Amino acid sequence: MKYKKLLPILTASLFYQLNSCDSSSSSSSSSSSDTDTDTDTDTDTDTTPTLSPAFADFTGNVSASLSGNNVVITTDGLPDHTSPYWSTTHPLYVAPTVTTTAAMAPGTIDNFNGSYSLTVSASPELAAGSSATGLGAIGIAVSGAVIYNDEEGPNVPLDNAVPSLDYTGAHTGPQSYHYHLEPVAWSTNDSALIGIMADGFFIYGRLDHDGSTPTDLDESGGHFGPTIHNSEGEYHYHIQNDAYLGSYYIIFPGDYQGTPNNIQ
Ligand SMILES: [Zn+2]
Ligand SMILES: [Zn+2]
């Protein structure tokens, strides 16, 4: 929606391209395992898709499989952690703490019979320009539930919905249980994997793999660098590290820097 500064995008693209060159030249000298299953002897252009090890962090409700050069990710939308939004008889039900029964949104997690699918490139690239996120699912979290942006509805700011959010920054909505804020059920100011965004880039907690606070993030909270899953580095997002209403952290209030596909 907003006009974006061009410089961070160009800088990010440049880093990406530089690193791409570096990694392809280094892989040509250490790609013996690649060539075992690939008759293409030109290792510089070897683009055999592989499934990122990051997918191992997703719960069993989520499946990820290669389809050509793409990864198809599917989930039933149900989180693997406790919440007051489960029905009271569900084993993962807990009483509300940061929200109250009166303030909670209608519906329980187990009311939903969801099915979500996202197809992204196995090796996503930065787009020429950024693009705005929309209402609804913008990413799939490692828990199995989905990630929303910083709006609660058309022209409805998230502030209006904060009282209904559970301890892990999520609530039910018309279609699903979804996160708006840092999901402290499994990540609090750390480097844990949060999920995968609709443009195929992974999003991590507020800190980098070594526990440091990233200082070179672009306007979407992304940068090129190592992650807990990729020591060579790749473009990835972080949860935005700006306190929201004093004590919360919005997962992804910015724009996509890659090319998003629909989560449907
Ligand atoms: Zn919501
Ligand atoms: Zn990082």
XYZ file of N, CA and C and ligand atoms in Angstrom:
794
model
N 0.816 -1.187 0.000
C 0.000 0.000 0.000
C 0.861 1.252 0.000
N 1.883 1.223 0.830
C 2.705 2.409 0.974
C 3.826 2.403 -0.066
N 4.227 3.611 -0.442
C 5.399 3.686 -1.312
C 6.640 3.350 -0.489
N 7.476 2.582 -1.069
C 8.638 2.095 -0.322
C 9.912 2.733 -0.846
N 10.825 2.854 0.052
C 12.124 3.354 -0.364
C 12.806 2.294 -1.222
N 13.418 2.744 -2.267
C 14.016 1.807 -3.215
C 15.354 1.274 -2.717
N 16.060 2.077 -1.960
C 17.426 1.707 -1.617
C 17.532 0.374 -0.874
N 16.711 0.158 0.168
C 16.847 -1.117 0.875
C 16.593 -2.318 -0.031
N 15.659 -2.154 -0.958
C 15.338 -3.264 -1.854
C 16.530 -3.546 -2.762
N 17.074 -2.451 -3.330
C 18.209 -2.631 -4.218
C 19.380 -3.226 -3.461
N 19.577 -2.733 -2.240
C 20.686 -3.254 -1.448
C 20.486 -4.731 -1.159
N 19.253 -5.065 -0.786
C 18.979 -6.468 -0.483
C 19.168 -7.331 -1.714
N 18.717 -6.828 -2.875
C 18.873 -7.595 -4.098
C 20.338 -7.808 -4.405
N 21.105 -6.743 -4.183
C 22.518 -6.831 -4.495
C 23.193 -7.858 -3.608
N 22.872 -7.808 -2.317
C 23.436 -8.809 -1.415
C 23.067 -10.209 -1.872
N 21.833 -10.331 -2.266
C 21.365 -11.651 -2.648
C 22.125 -12.155 -3.860
N 22.278 -11.242 -4.853
C 22.955 -11.661 -6.069
C 24.418 -11.963 -5.797
N 25.028 -11.115 -4.969
C 26.430 -11.354 -4.647
C 26.591 -12.700 -3.989
N 25.697 -12.958 -3.041
C 25.828 -14.213 -2.330
C 25.528 -15.390 -3.235
N 24.574 -15.205 -4.148
C 24.270 -16.274 -5.080
C 25.509 -16.647 -5.871
N 26.242 -15.615 -6.303
C 27.462 -15.871 -7.054
C 28.442 -16.634 -6.187
N 28.587 -16.158 -4.941
C 29.535 -16.812 -4.033
C 29.185 -18.274 -3.822
N 27.908 -18.523 -3.555
C 27.544 -19.887 -3.199
C 27.632 -20.807 -4.406
N 27.345 -20.273 -5.618
C 27.415 -21.163 -6.766
C 28.871 -21.495 -7.087
N 29.766 -20.526 -6.874
C 31.151 -20.822 -7.185
C 31.728 -21.771 -6.146
N 31.292 -21.622 -4.882
C 31.832 -22.525 -3.879
C 31.229 -23.913 -4.026
N 29.981 -23.976 -4.457
C 29.362 -25.291 -4.570
C 29.971 -26.080 -5.715
N 30.537 -25.376 -6.721
C 31.089 -26.105 -7.845
C 32.326 -26.892 -7.425
N 32.930 -26.517 -6.305
C 34.106 -27.252 -5.875
C 33.764 -28.265 -4.793
N 32.500 -28.289 -4.364
C 32.154 -29.230 -3.296
C 30.774 -29.814 -3.537
N 30.521 -30.178 -4.782
C 29.175 -30.621 -5.100
C 29.142 -32.102 -5.465
N 30.070 -32.881 -4.902
C 30.134 -34.284 -5.281
C 28.831 -35.002 -4.963
N 28.198 -34.637 -3.860
C 26.959 -35.330 -3.510
C 25.846 -34.960 -4.484
N 25.875 -33.716 -4.970
C 24.860 -33.298 -5.921
C 24.910 -34.124 -7.197
N 26.120 -34.348 -7.685
C 26.250 -34.976 -8.994
C 25.912 -36.468 -8.944
N 25.832 -37.048 -7.760
C 25.470 -38.460 -7.665
C 24.105 -38.729 -8.274
N 23.228 -37.798 -8.097
C 21.860 -38.039 -8.560
C 21.499 -37.115 -9.705
N 22.497 -36.526 -10.315
C 22.208 -35.526 -11.346
C 23.194 -35.719 -12.482
N 22.663 -35.987 -13.662
C 23.539 -36.234 -14.801
C 24.044 -34.937 -15.403
N 23.509 -33.820 -14.957
C 23.961 -32.534 -15.452
C 25.349 -32.250 -14.891
N 26.334 -32.204 -15.772
C 27.705 -32.030 -15.288
C 28.071 -30.577 -15.087
N 27.237 -29.658 -15.556
C 27.525 -28.238 -15.368
C 27.021 -27.821 -13.992
N 27.876 -27.936 -12.997
C 27.418 -27.710 -11.626
C 27.080 -26.248 -11.375
N 27.601 -25.334 -12.197
C 27.272 -23.930 -11.984
C 25.785 -23.661 -12.197
N 25.165 -24.456 -13.043
C 23.745 -24.245 -13.302
C 22.896 -25.352 -12.680
N 23.501 -26.102 -11.782
C 22.772 -27.193 -11.132
C 21.735 -26.607 -10.183
N 20.478 -26.754 -10.527
C 19.430 -26.188 -9.690
C 18.496 -27.272 -9.178
N 19.041 -28.478 -8.966
C 18.214 -29.547 -8.431
C 17.552 -29.078 -7.145
N 16.229 -29.023 -7.126
C 15.568 -28.490 -5.927
C 15.733 -29.420 -4.733
N 15.881 -28.830 -3.589
C 15.946 -29.604 -2.356
C 14.984 -28.987 -1.348
N 14.567 -29.820 -0.410
C 13.651 -29.361 0.631
C 14.486 -28.799 1.781
N 14.222 -27.563 2.169
C 14.992 -26.949 3.254
C 14.861 -27.772 4.535
N 15.971 -27.925 5.273
C 15.892 -28.610 6.572
C 14.967 -27.897 7.558
N 14.626 -26.645 7.270
C 13.722 -25.904 8.157
C 12.355 -26.589 8.265
N 11.969 -27.317 7.223
C 10.643 -27.940 7.268
C 10.546 -29.013 8.348
N 11.706 -29.503 8.818
C 11.677 -30.495 9.900
C 11.146 -29.891 11.195
N 11.156 -28.566 11.316
C 10.675 -27.918 12.536
C 9.154 -27.785 12.582
N 8.495 -28.070 11.475
C 7.033 -27.946 11.462
C 6.403 -29.168 12.129
N 5.282 -28.945 12.778
C 4.586 -30.017 13.469
C 4.015 -31.019 12.471
N 3.599 -32.158 13.001
C 3.090 -33.224 12.150
C 1.824 -32.872 11.394
N 1.138 -31.806 11.822
C -0.059 -31.371 11.091
C 0.291 -30.756 9.743
N 1.568 -30.409 9.582
C 2.007 -29.726 8.363
C 2.823 -30.695 7.516
N 2.523 -30.752 6.241
C 3.364 -31.550 5.343
C 3.975 -30.630 4.301
N 5.193 -30.965 3.907
C 5.888 -30.201 2.869
C 6.540 -31.190 1.921
N 6.287 -31.029 0.644
C 6.870 -31.958 -0.319
C 7.257 -31.213 -1.585
N 8.279 -31.722 -2.244
C 8.737 -31.116 -3.482
C 7.815 -31.491 -4.624
N 7.563 -30.524 -5.492
C 6.823 -30.776 -6.728
C 7.547 -29.990 -7.820
N 8.423 -30.675 -8.535
C 9.271 -29.959 -9.487
C 10.184 -29.008 -8.745
N 10.163 -27.751 -9.133
C 10.999 -26.748 -8.464
C 10.277 -26.080 -7.307
N 9.092 -26.565 -6.983
C 8.288 -25.948 -5.936
C 8.191 -26.825 -4.702
N 7.782 -26.204 -3.612
C 7.436 -26.923 -2.393
C 5.951 -26.695 -2.145
N 5.240 -27.768 -1.900
C 3.817 -27.669 -1.579
C 3.670 -27.938 -0.083
N 3.134 -26.947 0.621
C 2.974 -27.043 2.072
C 1.489 -27.097 2.376
N 1.078 -28.079 3.139
C -0.332 -28.179 3.502
C -0.455 -28.323 5.021
N -1.554 -27.839 5.541
C -1.807 -27.953 6.982
C -3.311 -27.966 7.217
N -3.708 -28.549 8.349
C -5.125 -28.503 8.720
C -5.439 -27.240 9.525
N -4.434 -26.419 9.803
C -4.660 -25.149 10.479
C -4.750 -25.232 11.987
N -4.614 -26.433 12.533
C -4.737 -26.585 13.986
C -3.370 -26.466 14.645
N -3.235 -25.666 15.709
C -1.943 -25.529 16.385
C -1.657 -26.740 17.270
N -0.375 -26.962 17.532
C 0.010 -28.112 18.361
C 0.224 -27.719 19.817
N -0.258 -26.520 20.196
C -0.003 -26.041 21.560
C -1.316 -25.676 22.255
N -1.194 -25.389 23.536
C -2.369 -25.048 24.336
C -2.948 -23.693 23.945
N -4.219 -23.522 24.213
C -4.872 -22.227 24.002
C -6.241 -22.258 24.677
N -6.697 -21.098 25.148
C -8.077 -21.019 25.647
C -9.099 -21.107 24.517
N -8.611 -21.089 23.285
C -9.532 -21.180 22.145
C -9.854 -22.610 21.753
N -9.210 -23.610 22.380
C -9.697 -24.978 22.201
C -11.007 -25.108 22.985
N -11.854 -26.018 22.596
C -13.048 -26.269 23.409
C -12.596 -26.807 24.764
N -13.390 -26.548 25.784
C -12.946 -26.820 27.155
C -12.678 -28.295 27.406
N -13.215 -29.164 26.571
C -12.981 -30.593 26.764
C -11.743 -31.079 26.024
N -11.142 -30.210 25.219
C -9.967 -30.626 24.444
C -8.742 -30.720 25.360
N -7.869 -31.726 25.151
C -6.684 -31.880 26.024
C -5.766 -30.659 26.036
N -5.790 -29.850 24.969
C -4.898 -28.682 24.913
C -5.570 -27.407 25.417
N -6.783 -27.537 25.938
C -7.461 -26.350 26.481
C -6.766 -25.867 27.747
N -6.573 -24.553 27.828
C -6.151 -23.913 29.078
C -7.054 -22.710 29.316
N -7.245 -22.357 30.565
C -8.074 -21.191 30.883
C -7.398 -19.921 30.364
N -8.186 -18.931 29.954
C -7.583 -17.684 29.469
C -6.783 -16.987 30.566
N -5.677 -16.400 30.156
C -4.840 -15.649 31.090
C -4.758 -14.183 30.668
N -4.124 -13.919 29.523
C -4.015 -12.518 29.111
C -5.306 -12.002 28.490
N -6.176 -12.892 28.071
C -7.502 -12.472 27.620
C -8.522 -12.959 28.648
N -9.773 -12.661 28.419
C -10.821 -13.145 29.314
C -11.898 -13.827 28.485
N -12.658 -14.673 29.119
C -13.721 -15.367 28.405
C -14.649 -14.372 27.722
N -14.930 -13.274 28.418
C -15.842 -12.277 27.856
C -15.259 -11.584 26.637
N -13.934 -11.430 26.625
C -13.297 -10.690 25.533
C -12.934 -11.575 24.347
N -13.050 -12.884 24.528
C -12.599 -13.788 23.474
C -13.478 -13.718 22.235
N -12.849 -13.982 21.090
C -13.563 -14.002 19.820
C -14.452 -15.240 19.764
N -15.487 -15.201 18.935
C -16.370 -16.375 18.835
C -15.661 -17.555 18.187
N -16.110 -18.741 18.544
C -15.596 -19.949 17.892
C -14.446 -20.578 18.641
N -14.307 -21.871 18.530
C -13.178 -22.584 19.115
C -12.321 -23.165 17.996
N -11.078 -23.463 18.351
C -10.155 -23.983 17.339
C -10.726 -25.237 16.689
N -11.246 -26.116 17.524
C -11.704 -27.400 16.980
C -13.057 -27.298 16.279
N -13.638 -26.099 16.238
C -14.810 -25.888 15.372
C -14.429 -25.891 13.904
N -13.185 -25.508 13.653
C -12.776 -25.300 12.271
C -12.305 -26.608 11.659
N -12.738 -26.819 10.469
C -12.320 -28.008 9.740
C -11.511 -27.524 8.547
N -10.350 -26.992 8.865
C -9.591 -26.255 7.875
C -8.691 -27.100 7.011
N -8.308 -26.552 5.924
C -7.328 -27.159 5.038
C -6.677 -26.024 4.265
N -5.381 -25.909 4.405
C -4.649 -24.828 3.737
C -3.541 -25.423 2.897
N -3.299 -24.786 1.765
C -2.219 -25.229 0.891
C -1.490 -24.005 0.349
N -0.181 -24.080 0.357
C 0.663 -23.007 -0.178
C 1.728 -23.640 -1.062
N 1.879 -23.134 -2.269
C 2.931 -23.592 -3.171
C 3.916 -22.446 -3.376
N 5.179 -22.709 -3.060
C 6.215 -21.682 -3.230
C 7.410 -22.310 -3.929
N 8.289 -21.468 -4.430
C 9.527 -21.955 -5.020
C 10.383 -22.614 -3.945
N 11.063 -23.687 -4.309
C 11.988 -24.319 -3.362
C 13.198 -23.429 -3.106
N 13.464 -22.502 -3.991
C 14.557 -21.533 -3.787
C 14.043 -20.138 -4.154
N 13.225 -19.563 -3.259
C 12.579 -18.274 -3.559
C 13.598 -17.156 -3.757
N 13.243 -16.194 -4.552
C 14.116 -15.053 -4.823
C 13.372 -13.755 -4.499
N 14.141 -12.739 -4.212
C 13.552 -11.427 -3.980
C 12.899 -10.940 -5.264
N 11.772 -10.289 -5.119
C 11.079 -9.727 -6.280
C 11.674 -8.368 -6.615
N 11.333 -7.851 -7.780
C 11.847 -6.538 -8.185
C 11.317 -5.444 -7.276
N 10.139 -5.665 -6.703
C 9.555 -4.696 -5.784
C 8.789 -5.430 -4.704
N 8.455 -4.714 -3.653
C 7.705 -5.337 -2.571
C 6.216 -5.314 -2.899
N 5.456 -6.136 -2.195
C 4.004 -6.153 -2.401
C 3.303 -6.307 -1.066
N 2.162 -5.664 -0.956
C 1.444 -5.631 0.315
C 0.842 -6.996 0.646
N 0.783 -7.300 1.926
C 0.054 -8.486 2.365
C -1.436 -8.173 2.355
N -2.251 -9.221 2.392
C -3.691 -9.022 2.424
C -4.283 -9.560 3.709
N -5.580 -9.423 3.841
C -6.283 -10.019 4.970
C -6.316 -11.526 4.762
N -6.416 -12.269 5.861
C -6.376 -13.723 5.751
C -4.966 -14.233 5.956
N -4.767 -15.506 5.660
C -3.477 -16.139 5.934
C -2.386 -15.574 5.032
N -1.288 -15.142 5.654
C -0.134 -14.649 4.894
C 1.081 -15.549 5.107
N 0.949 -16.527 5.974
C 2.036 -17.463 6.226
C 1.513 -18.658 7.001
N 2.310 -19.736 7.008
C 1.962 -20.934 7.763
C 3.006 -21.107 8.858
N 2.536 -21.148 10.106
C 3.444 -21.252 11.248
C 3.861 -22.705 11.473
N 4.978 -22.894 12.169
C 5.467 -24.244 12.448
C 4.468 -25.033 13.292
N 3.603 -24.340 14.016
C 2.616 -25.007 14.872
C 1.509 -25.683 14.082
N 1.334 -25.281 12.829
C 0.224 -25.781 12.017
C -0.855 -24.747 11.782
N -0.926 -23.723 12.621
C -1.896 -22.637 12.415
C -1.293 -21.592 11.475
N -2.089 -20.591 11.134
C -1.642 -19.638 10.115
C -1.312 -18.278 10.717
N -0.566 -17.496 9.946
C -0.093 -16.175 10.352
C -0.897 -15.111 9.606
N -1.352 -14.099 10.333
C -2.034 -12.949 9.741
C -1.148 -11.714 9.883
N -1.547 -10.632 9.215
C -0.742 -9.406 9.287
C -1.185 -8.537 10.469
N -1.036 -7.241 10.347
C -1.302 -6.329 11.464
C -2.657 -5.639 11.352
N -3.567 -6.263 10.607
C -4.919 -5.719 10.526
C -5.917 -6.794 10.936
N -7.004 -6.386 11.518
C -8.008 -7.338 11.965
C -9.112 -7.513 10.924
N -9.242 -6.564 10.050
C -10.259 -6.651 9.011
C -10.125 -5.447 8.119
N -11.010 -5.303 7.143
C -10.938 -4.139 6.263
C -11.062 -2.853 7.086
N -10.016 -2.076 7.106
C -9.987 -0.825 7.867
C -10.243 -1.019 9.363
N -9.956 -2.208 9.848
C -10.079 -2.474 11.282
C -8.677 -2.695 11.835
N -8.165 -1.734 12.627
C -6.813 -1.906 13.160
C -6.745 -3.048 14.168
N -5.566 -3.607 14.284
C -5.389 -4.728 15.199
C -5.676 -4.338 16.643
N -5.446 -3.064 16.965
C -5.662 -2.598 18.348
C -7.027 -3.024 18.875
N -8.040 -2.963 17.988
C -9.396 -3.294 18.417
C -9.518 -4.754 18.855
N -8.629 -5.608 18.333
C -8.759 -7.039 18.575
C -7.802 -7.552 19.641
N -6.891 -6.697 20.101
C -5.878 -7.165 21.050
C -6.472 -7.809 22.307
N -7.554 -7.251 22.867
C -8.095 -7.895 24.084
C -8.541 -9.341 23.874
N -8.790 -9.720 22.640
C -9.245 -11.092 22.396
C -8.092 -12.059 22.125
N -6.883 -11.536 21.992
C -5.746 -12.413 21.683
C -5.351 -13.236 22.904
N -5.020 -14.511 22.681
C -4.610 -15.360 23.801
C -3.146 -15.110 24.156
N -2.616 -15.912 25.065
C -1.251 -15.652 25.573
C -0.195 -15.739 24.481
N -0.518 -16.384 23.369
C 0.463 -16.522 22.298
C 0.105 -15.682 21.071
N -0.666 -14.606 21.297
C -0.906 -13.613 20.253
C -1.836 -14.065 19.155
N -2.741 -14.986 19.482
C -3.632 -15.536 18.456
C -5.067 -15.536 18.939
N -5.958 -15.655 17.975
C -7.378 -15.816 18.287
C -8.061 -16.478 17.097
N -9.326 -16.784 17.294
C -10.084 -17.357 16.193
C -10.629 -16.224 15.323
N -10.901 -16.555 14.097
C -11.479 -15.588 13.185
C -12.509 -16.303 12.339
N -13.004 -15.630 11.338
C -14.042 -16.256 10.516
C -13.610 -17.597 9.909
N -12.304 -17.722 9.678
C -11.862 -18.934 8.990
C -10.863 -19.779 9.752
N -10.263 -19.249 10.782
C -9.184 -20.021 11.392
C -8.722 -19.405 12.697
N -7.969 -20.206 13.440
C -7.162 -19.699 14.550
C -5.881 -19.165 13.932
N -5.507 -17.919 14.277
C -4.362 -17.316 13.609
C -3.596 -16.380 14.532
N -2.308 -16.244 14.234
C -1.415 -15.382 15.019
C -1.320 -13.997 14.396
N -1.320 -12.986 15.259
C -0.933 -11.637 14.854
C 0.398 -11.247 15.503
N 0.631 -11.781 16.707
C 1.777 -11.347 17.520
C 2.763 -12.490 17.731
N 3.968 -12.122 18.185
C 5.004 -13.109 18.503
C 4.379 -14.297 19.241
N 4.513 -15.495 18.686
C 3.855 -16.667 19.283
C 4.693 -17.255 20.411
N 4.488 -16.705 21.606
C 5.340 -17.087 22.727
C 5.128 -18.536 23.170
N 4.169 -19.227 22.566
C 4.032 -20.653 22.847
C 5.327 -21.384 22.487
N 6.067 -20.850 21.488
C 7.340 -21.496 21.154
C 8.469 -20.507 20.834
N 8.219 -19.215 20.862
C 9.313 -18.279 20.564
C 9.145 -16.985 21.339
N 10.112 -16.662 22.189
C 10.108 -15.389 22.898
C 11.485 -14.766 22.751
N 11.570 -13.778 21.885
C 12.838 -13.063 21.687
C 13.995 -14.036 21.481
N 13.827 -14.945 20.508
C 14.893 -15.909 20.228
C 15.004 -16.120 18.711
N 15.735 -17.148 18.329
C 16.005 -17.367 16.902
C 15.213 -18.538 16.334
N 14.147 -18.930 17.032
C 13.355 -20.079 16.583
C 12.659 -19.794 15.256
N 12.420 -20.850 14.501
C 11.639 -20.705 13.276
C 10.184 -20.444 13.641
N 9.604 -19.425 13.022
C 8.188 -19.102 13.255
C 7.320 -19.746 12.193
N 7.751 -19.699 10.958
C 6.960 -20.299 9.880
C 7.506 -19.904 8.530
N 6.677 -20.114 7.529
C 7.042 -19.738 6.163
C 5.994 -18.770 5.640
N 6.460 -17.697 5.017
C 5.542 -16.691 4.495
C 5.078 -17.099 3.090
N 4.062 -16.424 2.606
C 3.444 -16.808 1.335
C 4.363 -16.579 0.139
N 5.460 -15.846 0.355
C 6.420 -15.676 -0.749
C 7.548 -16.702 -0.685
N 7.456 -17.635 0.247
C 8.417 -18.734 0.309
C 9.597 -18.493 1.235
N 9.714 -17.286 1.785
C 10.813 -17.010 2.708
C 10.394 -17.414 4.127
N 11.364 -17.962 4.871
C 11.089 -18.328 6.255
C 11.136 -17.087 7.134
N 10.394 -17.147 8.229
C 10.421 -16.065 9.216
C 10.851 -16.648 10.549
N 11.802 -15.969 11.179
C 12.364 -16.417 12.448
C 12.002 -15.442 13.555
N 12.307 -15.851 14.801
C 12.078 -14.987 15.947
C 12.896 -13.707 15.846
N 12.815 -12.907 16.883
C 13.411 -11.574 16.802
C 14.933 -11.584 16.731
N 15.559 -12.681 17.156
C 17.023 -12.724 17.183
C 17.588 -13.585 16.059
N 18.853 -13.356 15.748
C 19.523 -14.153 14.738
C 20.010 -15.472 15.343
N 20.559 -16.320 14.469
C 20.938 -17.680 14.858
C 21.914 -17.703 16.035
N 22.740 -16.652 16.166
C 23.758 -16.621 17.219
C 23.301 -15.832 18.449
N 22.018 -15.507 18.500
C 21.489 -14.784 19.653
C 21.624 -13.281 19.564
N 22.193 -12.803 18.460
C 22.355 -11.353 18.313
C 21.090 -10.738 17.732
N 20.940 -9.442 17.948
C 19.812 -8.711 17.379
C 20.205 -8.215 15.996
N 19.458 -8.606 14.959
C 19.826 -8.156 13.613
C 19.764 -6.629 13.519
N 20.746 -6.050 12.851
C 20.812 -4.596 12.740
C 20.718 -4.107 11.302
N 20.619 -5.040 10.358
C 20.638 -4.652 8.935
C 19.343 -5.047 8.232
N 18.255 -5.053 8.981
C 16.993 -5.510 8.407
C 16.403 -4.481 7.439
N 15.755 -4.968 6.404
C 15.062 -4.072 5.493
C 13.699 -3.698 6.075
N 12.912 -2.997 5.320
C 11.642 -2.484 5.840
C 10.621 -3.588 6.150
N 10.888 -4.798 5.683
C 10.007 -5.927 5.987
C 10.564 -6.807 7.090
N 11.638 -6.379 7.728
C 12.264 -7.197 8.764
C 13.083 -8.326 8.194
N 13.471 -8.205 6.936
C 14.247 -9.257 6.285
C 15.683 -8.855 6.046
N 16.519 -9.853 5.869
C 17.911 -9.626 5.456
C 18.492 -10.946 4.982
N 19.668 -10.841 4.407
C 20.394 -12.033 3.994
C 21.394 -12.383 5.081
N 21.385 -13.641 5.528
C 22.342 -14.044 6.544
C 22.074 -15.467 6.988
N 22.960 -15.994 7.842
C 22.787 -17.364 8.324
C 21.530 -17.500 9.175
N 20.987 -18.687 9.207
C 19.881 -19.017 10.108
C 20.257 -20.292 10.852
N 19.417 -20.688 11.787
C 19.700 -21.939 12.504
C 19.627 -23.133 11.563
N 19.093 -22.936 10.359
C 18.979 -24.042 9.405
C 19.919 -23.925 8.230
N 20.564 -22.799 8.062
C 21.379 -22.587 6.870
C 22.572 -21.699 7.222
N 23.720 -22.359 7.477
C 24.905 -21.599 7.898
C 25.472 -20.758 6.760
N 25.166 -21.133 5.521
C 25.673 -20.353 4.390
C 24.885 -19.050 4.211
N 23.711 -19.013 4.767
C 22.903 -17.800 4.692
C 21.875 -17.849 3.594
N 20.758 -17.235 3.859
C 19.688 -17.085 2.886
C 18.849 -15.889 3.323
N 18.064 -15.354 2.397
C 17.174 -14.264 2.774
C 16.081 -14.822 3.685
N 15.822 -14.143 4.777
C 14.767 -14.568 5.708
C 14.257 -13.339 6.448
N 13.062 -13.495 6.991
C 12.453 -12.428 7.784
C 12.649 -12.706 9.275
N 12.482 -11.648 10.066
C 12.395 -11.766 11.516
C 11.097 -11.117 11.983
N 10.593 -11.603 13.123
C 9.480 -10.906 13.766
C 9.913 -9.470 14.036
N 9.036 -8.520 13.732
C 9.429 -7.123 13.918
C 9.702 -6.823 15.383
N 10.891 -6.262 15.631
C 11.367 -6.058 17.001
C 11.017 -4.675 17.537
N 9.854 -4.164 17.144
C 9.374 -2.892 17.689
C 8.217 -3.183 18.627
N 8.333 -2.739 19.871
C 7.272 -3.015 20.831
C 5.964 -2.368 20.369
N 4.932 -3.166 20.366
C 3.603 -2.727 19.955
C 2.738 -2.653 21.206
N 2.133 -1.515 21.458
C 1.353 -1.287 22.680
C 2.190 -1.593 23.922
N 3.467 -1.358 23.791
C 4.355 -1.463 24.941
C 4.956 -2.816 25.197
N 4.266 -3.898 24.817
C 4.779 -5.203 25.239
C 4.558 -6.329 24.242
N 4.040 -6.023 23.077
C 3.800 -7.087 22.099
C 4.682 -6.874 20.876
N 4.808 -7.912 20.078
C 5.589 -7.815 18.853
C 4.775 -8.391 17.700
N 4.452 -7.548 16.742
C 3.675 -7.998 15.590
C 4.565 -8.876 14.711
N 4.049 -10.017 14.290
C 4.888 -10.949 13.539
C 5.355 -10.321 12.236
N 4.416 -9.842 11.411
C 4.796 -9.394 10.073
C 3.896 -8.244 9.623
N 4.253 -7.019 10.019
C 3.445 -5.871 9.622
C 3.837 -5.283 8.274
N 4.900 -5.784 7.665
C 5.418 -5.178 6.438
C 4.900 -5.824 5.171
N 5.624 -5.564 4.124
C 5.276 -6.094 2.807
C 6.134 -7.321 2.491
N 5.628 -8.131 1.567
C 6.448 -9.231 1.053
C 7.603 -8.648 0.223
N 8.745 -9.249 0.346
C 9.866 -8.872 -0.511
C 10.074 -9.889 -1.638
N 9.361 -10.995 -1.561
C 9.372 -11.966 -2.643
C 8.053 -11.902 -3.396
N 7.759 -12.963 -4.116
C 6.514 -13.021 -4.889
C 5.551 -13.968 -4.184
N 4.482 -13.423 -3.584
C 3.594 -14.290 -2.803
C 2.651 -15.125 -3.668
N 2.333 -16.279 -3.168
C 1.259 -17.091 -3.735
C 0.111 -17.129 -2.741
N -1.062 -17.458 -3.200
C -2.207 -17.531 -2.295
C -2.101 -18.748 -1.384
N -2.493 -18.539 -0.136
C -2.680 -19.667 0.773
C -4.149 -19.991 0.732
N -4.485 -21.144 0.228
C -5.904 -21.441 0.008
C -6.302 -22.802 0.552
Zn -7.265 -11.721 13.801
Zn 18.448 -13.035 10.434
